[in-house]
CSV table of C-alpha atoms in Angstrom, one decimal:
chain,number,residue,atom,x,y,z
A,208,MET,CA,61.0,55.7,215.7
A,209,ASN,CA,63.0,53.6,218.1
A,210,PRO,CA,66.5,55.0,218.9
A,211,PRO,CA,69.5,53.3,217.3
A,212,PRO,CA,71.1,50.4,219.2
A,213,GLU,CA,74.0,51.2,221.3
A,214,PRO,CA,77.3,51.0,219.3
A,215,VAL,CA,80.0,48.7,220.4
A,216,ALA,CA,82.3,50.2,223.0
A,217,ALA,CA,86.0,50.9,222.3
A,218,ALA,CA,87.0,48.0,224.5
A,219,THR,CA,84.9,45.4,222.6
A,220,PRO,CA,86.7,42.0,223.1
A,221,PRO,CA,88.4,40.6,220.0
A,222,ALA,CA,86.0,37.7,219.8
A,223,ALA,CA,83.1,40.0,219.0
A,224,THR,CA,84.9,41.5,216.0
A,225,LEU,CA,85.9,38.1,214.7
A,226,ALA,CA,82.6,36.2,215.1
A,227,ALA,CA,80.5,34.9,212.3
A,228,THR,CA,77.1,36.6,212.5
A,229,GLU,CA,73.8,36.5,210.6
A,230,PHE,CA,75.1,39.0,208.0
A,231,ILE,CA,78.9,38.7,208.4
A,232,ASP,CA,78.7,35.0,207.6
A,233,HIS,CA,82.4,34.5,206.9
A,234,GLU,CA,82.3,30.8,207.4
A,235,SER,CA,80.2,30.4,204.3
A,236,ALA,CA,81.7,28.7,201.2
A,237,GLU,CA,80.9,31.8,199.1
A,238,VAL,CA,82.9,34.2,201.3
A,239,ARG,CA,85.8,31.7,201.7
A,240,ALA,CA,86.0,31.3,197.9
A,241,PHE,CA,86.0,35.0,197.4
A,242,VAL,CA,88.9,35.4,199.8
A,243,ARG,CA,90.9,32.6,198.2
A,244,ASP,CA,90.6,34.3,194.8
A,245,ALA,CA,91.5,37.8,196.1
A,246,VAL,CA,94.4,37.3,198.6
A,247,PRO,CA,97.9,36.4,197.4
A,248,ALA,CA,99.8,33.6,199.1
A,249,ALA,CA,102.1,34.5,202.1
A,250,ALA,CA,100.5,38.0,202.4
A,251,THR,CA,100.8,39.9,205.7
A,252,PRO,CA,97.5,40.9,207.4
A,253,THR,CA,97.9,44.4,206.1
A,254,GLU,CA,98.5,43.2,202.6
A,255,GLN,CA,95.5,40.9,202.9
A,256,ALA,CA,93.3,43.8,203.9
A,257,VAL,CA,94.5,45.9,201.0
A,258,ALA,CA,94.0,43.1,198.5
A,259,LEU,CA,90.5,42.4,199.8
A,260,TYR,CA,89.7,46.2,199.7
A,261,TYR,CA,90.3,46.3,196.0
A,262,ALA,CA,88.6,43.0,195.4
A,263,VAL,CA,85.4,44.3,197.0
A,264,ARG,CA,85.7,47.9,195.6
A,265,ASP,CA,86.2,46.9,192.0
A,266,GLY,CA,85.0,43.3,191.9
A,267,ILE,CA,81.5,44.0,193.4
A,268,ARG,CA,79.6,46.5,191.3
A,269,TYR,CA,78.2,49.5,193.2
A,270,GLU,CA,74.5,50.1,192.6
A,271,VAL,CA,71.8,51.8,194.7
A,272,TYR,CA,68.9,51.2,192.4
A,273,GLY,CA,67.2,47.8,192.9
A,274,ALA,CA,69.4,47.1,195.9
A,275,ASP,CA,68.1,44.0,197.9
A,276,LEU,CA,67.8,45.0,201.5
A,277,SER,CA,66.2,41.8,202.7
A,278,ARG,CA,67.9,40.0,205.5
A,279,GLU,CA,69.1,37.4,203.0
A,280,GLY,CA,70.2,40.0,200.5
A,281,LEU,CA,72.4,41.7,203.0
A,282,ARG,CA,74.4,38.6,203.9
A,283,ALA,CA,78.0,38.6,202.8
A,284,SER,CA,77.5,35.2,201.0
A,285,ARG,CA,74.6,36.6,199.0
A,286,VAL,CA,76.6,39.7,198.0
A,287,VAL,CA,79.3,37.5,196.6
A,288,THR,CA,76.9,35.5,194.5
A,289,GLY,CA,74.9,38.6,193.4
A,290,GLY,CA,78.0,40.5,192.4
A,291,SER,CA,76.6,44.0,193.2
A,292,GLY,CA,75.3,46.1,196.0
A,293,MET,CA,75.4,49.4,197.7
A,294,CYS,CA,77.6,50.6,200.6
A,295,MET,CA,76.0,48.3,203.2
A,296,HIS,CA,76.4,45.2,201.0
A,297,LYS,CA,80.0,45.9,200.2
A,298,SER,CA,81.0,46.8,203.7
A,299,VAL,CA,79.4,43.7,205.1
A,300,LEU,CA,81.3,41.6,202.6
A,301,TYR,CA,84.6,43.3,203.4
A,302,ALA,CA,84.1,42.8,207.1
A,303,ALA,CA,83.3,39.1,206.5
A,304,ALA,CA,86.3,38.6,204.3
A,305,LEU,CA,88.6,40.2,206.9
A,306,ARG,CA,87.2,38.2,209.7
A,307,SER,CA,87.7,35.0,207.7
A,308,LEU,CA,91.4,35.7,207.8
A,309,GLY,CA,91.5,36.5,211.5
A,310,THR,CA,91.5,40.3,211.2
A,311,PRO,CA,89.0,42.1,213.5
A,312,ALA,CA,86.5,44.2,211.6
A,313,ARG,CA,83.4,46.3,212.4
A,314,LEU,CA,80.7,48.1,210.5
A,315,VAL,CA,80.5,51.9,210.7
A,316,LEU,CA,77.2,53.6,210.0
A,317,THR,CA,76.9,57.3,209.1
A,318,ASP,CA,74.7,59.9,207.5
A,319,VAL,CA,76.3,61.8,204.5
A,320,ARG,CA,75.6,64.5,202.1
A,321,ASN,CA,76.4,63.7,198.5
A,322,HIS,CA,76.6,66.9,196.4
A,323,LEU,CA,76.9,64.9,193.2
A,324,ALA,CA,73.9,62.7,193.4
A,325,SER,CA,71.9,62.6,190.2
A,326,ASP,CA,68.6,64.5,189.9
A,327,ARG,CA,66.6,61.3,189.9
A,328,LEU,CA,68.4,59.9,192.9
A,329,LYS,CA,67.9,63.2,194.8
A,330,GLN,CA,64.2,63.0,194.0
A,331,LEU,CA,64.0,59.5,195.4
A,332,LEU,CA,66.1,60.4,198.5
A,333,GLY,CA,64.1,63.6,199.1
A,334,GLY,CA,67.3,65.7,198.9
A,335,ASP,CA,71.1,65.1,198.8
A,336,VAL,CA,71.4,63.5,202.3
A,337,PHE,CA,71.8,59.8,202.4
A,338,HIS,CA,71.1,58.0,205.8
A,339,GLN,CA,72.8,54.8,206.8
A,340,HIS,CA,75.9,55.1,204.7
A,341,ALA,CA,78.2,52.2,205.7
A,342,LEU,CA,81.9,51.7,205.8
A,343,THR,CA,84.3,49.4,207.6
A,344,SER,CA,86.7,49.7,210.6
A,345,ILE,CA,89.7,47.3,210.6
A,346,HIS,CA,92.2,46.5,213.3
A,347,LEU,CA,95.6,46.4,211.7
A,348,GLU,CA,99.0,46.6,213.3
A,349,GLY,CA,97.6,47.4,216.7
A,350,ARG,CA,95.1,50.2,215.8
A,351,TRP,CA,91.8,50.8,214.0
A,352,VAL,CA,91.7,52.3,210.6
A,353,LYS,CA,88.6,53.0,208.4
A,354,ALA,CA,88.1,52.0,204.8
A,355,THR,CA,85.3,52.4,202.3
A,356,PRO,CA,85.6,49.8,199.5
A,357,VAL,CA,82.3,51.1,198.0
A,358,PHE,CA,82.6,53.2,194.8
A,359,ASN,CA,84.2,51.1,192.1
A,360,ARG,CA,86.7,52.6,189.7
A,361,THR,CA,84.4,52.6,186.7
A,362,LEU,CA,81.6,54.4,188.5
A,363,CYS,CA,84.1,57.0,189.9
A,364,ARG,CA,85.3,57.7,186.3
A,365,LEU,CA,81.7,58.2,185.1
A,366,TYR,CA,81.0,60.6,188.0
A,367,ARG,CA,84.4,62.4,187.5
A,368,MET,CA,85.6,61.6,191.0
A,369,ALA,CA,88.9,60.1,192.1
A,370,PRO,CA,88.5,56.6,193.6
A,371,LEU,CA,89.4,56.1,197.2
A,372,GLU,CA,92.6,54.2,197.6
A,373,PHE,CA,93.7,52.2,200.7
A,374,ASP,CA,97.2,51.2,201.9
A,375,GLY,CA,96.2,49.6,205.2
A,376,THR,CA,97.9,52.3,207.3
A,377,ALA,CA,95.6,55.4,207.0
A,378,ASP,CA,91.9,56.0,207.0
A,379,SER,CA,90.3,55.9,203.5
A,380,HIS,CA,86.7,57.2,203.8
A,381,LEU,CA,86.4,60.8,202.6
A,382,HIS,CA,85.5,61.9,199.1
A,383,PRO,CA,85.5,65.6,199.9
A,384,PHE,CA,85.9,66.9,196.3
A,385,ASP,CA,85.6,65.6,192.8
A,386,GLU,CA,88.3,65.9,190.1
A,387,GLN,CA,87.1,69.4,189.3
A,388,GLY,CA,87.4,70.6,192.9
A,389,ARG,CA,83.6,70.6,193.5
A,390,ARG,CA,82.3,69.6,196.9
A,391,GLN,CA,81.2,66.0,196.8
A,392,MET,CA,80.6,64.1,200.0
A,393,GLU,CA,80.6,65.2,203.6
A,394,PHE,CA,79.9,63.2,206.8
A,395,LEU,CA,77.0,64.7,208.8
A,396,ARG,CA,76.8,62.1,211.6
A,397,VAL,CA,78.5,59.0,212.7
A,398,HIS,CA,76.0,56.6,214.4
A,399,GLY,CA,78.7,54.3,215.7
A,400,GLU,CA,80.6,51.0,215.1
A,401,TYR,CA,78.8,47.7,215.2
A,402,ASP,CA,79.8,44.0,215.3
A,403,ASP,CA,76.9,43.1,213.1
A,404,LEU,CA,74.4,44.9,211.0
A,405,PRO,CA,71.6,46.4,213.3
A,406,TYR,CA,69.1,45.4,210.6
A,407,ASP,CA,65.7,46.3,212.0
A,408,TRP,CA,66.8,49.8,213.0
A,409,ILE,CA,68.5,50.5,209.7
A,410,ILE,CA,65.5,49.5,207.6
A,411,ALA,CA,63.1,51.5,209.8
A,412,ASP,CA,65.3,54.5,209.5
A,413,LEU,CA,65.7,54.2,205.7
A,414,ARG,CA,61.9,53.8,205.2
A,415,ALA,CA,61.3,56.9,207.4
A,416,ARG,CA,64.0,59.1,205.9
A,417,HIS,CA,63.8,57.9,202.2
A,418,PRO,CA,60.3,56.6,201.5
A,419,GLY,CA,60.8,57.4,197.8
A,420,LEU,CA,63.4,54.7,197.6
A,421,PHE,CA,60.8,52.0,198.5
A,422,PRO,CA,58.2,51.8,195.7
A,423,ASP,CA,56.2,49.1,197.6
A,424,ASP,CA,56.3,47.0,200.8
A,425,SER,CA,59.3,44.9,199.6
A,426,PRO,CA,62.8,45.5,201.0
A,427,ARG,CA,64.1,46.4,197.6
A,428,PHE,CA,64.9,49.9,196.4
A,429,ALA,CA,63.4,51.4,193.3
A,430,GLY,CA,64.9,50.3,190.0
A,431,GLY,CA,67.2,52.3,187.8
A,432,SER,CA,70.9,52.5,187.0
A,433,LEU,CA,73.6,54.8,188.3
A,434,VAL,CA,75.5,54.4,185.1
A,435,ARG,CA,72.5,55.5,183.1
A,436,ASP,CA,72.1,58.5,185.4
A,437,ALA,CA,75.7,59.5,184.8
A,438,HIS,CA,75.3,59.3,181.0
A,439,GLU,CA,72.0,61.3,181.2
A,440,THR,CA,73.7,64.0,183.3
A,441,THR,CA,76.6,64.2,180.9
A,442,LYS,CA,74.1,64.6,178.0
A,443,GLN,CA,72.2,67.3,179.8
A,444,GLN,CA,75.4,69.2,180.6
A,445,ALA,CA,76.6,69.0,177.0
A,446,HIS,CA,73.2,70.2,175.8
A,447,GLY,CA,73.3,73.1,178.2
A,448,THR,CA,76.8,74.1,177.2
A,449,ALA,CA,75.8,74.0,173.5
A,450,ALA,CA,72.7,76.0,174.1
A,451,THR,CA,74.6,78.8,175.8
A,452,ALA,CA,77.5,78.8,173.3
């Protein structure tokens, strides 16, 4: 497999982190309408970033199953119209929304271990490690902070995990424990920060690491439902508790 592209350097000029790109198409009508609906009038850049964070986190449904990883499907404008997506889709949209308001933003790509993945998702992943988990780096008040507007509040409640909050001043990217104190997510590797999605490398890596997620040659993940997985897990746990009572 080809090595990943070089991540952007720390001294990347502001223009690169504000540009409209193939995936971060913030000049599109769809992204601009999304931003208009989400951001209150006369908000500061930090307030804008916070408002957009919650608009993406809770307004775009998080779903791995059936995720469209085609070039078209991963564009911010398509994420708005589709109304759902996984970490990459939501991070791309968040970066696009920020750039549309003049706030520099980059994509951060990582590998993570998710201790609370459902049995079916672990089977498709080939374990509990997920490659190419995406989040966003934002330049606010003279410094970079990281934010993950990915797991919506409803899904967090079903998986008994506290949703990640963001105030625009501190990093918001770690889900170390669930509400019961069980280990949940840990970062295994940070690939780097990117001014646009390095699409070909990402797709090649996902196909190599998680072939079970791709049922055919299409760039769409296997079908299913994270909500249904959560309900099935709850039923199984309840049945196991009853059986041992």
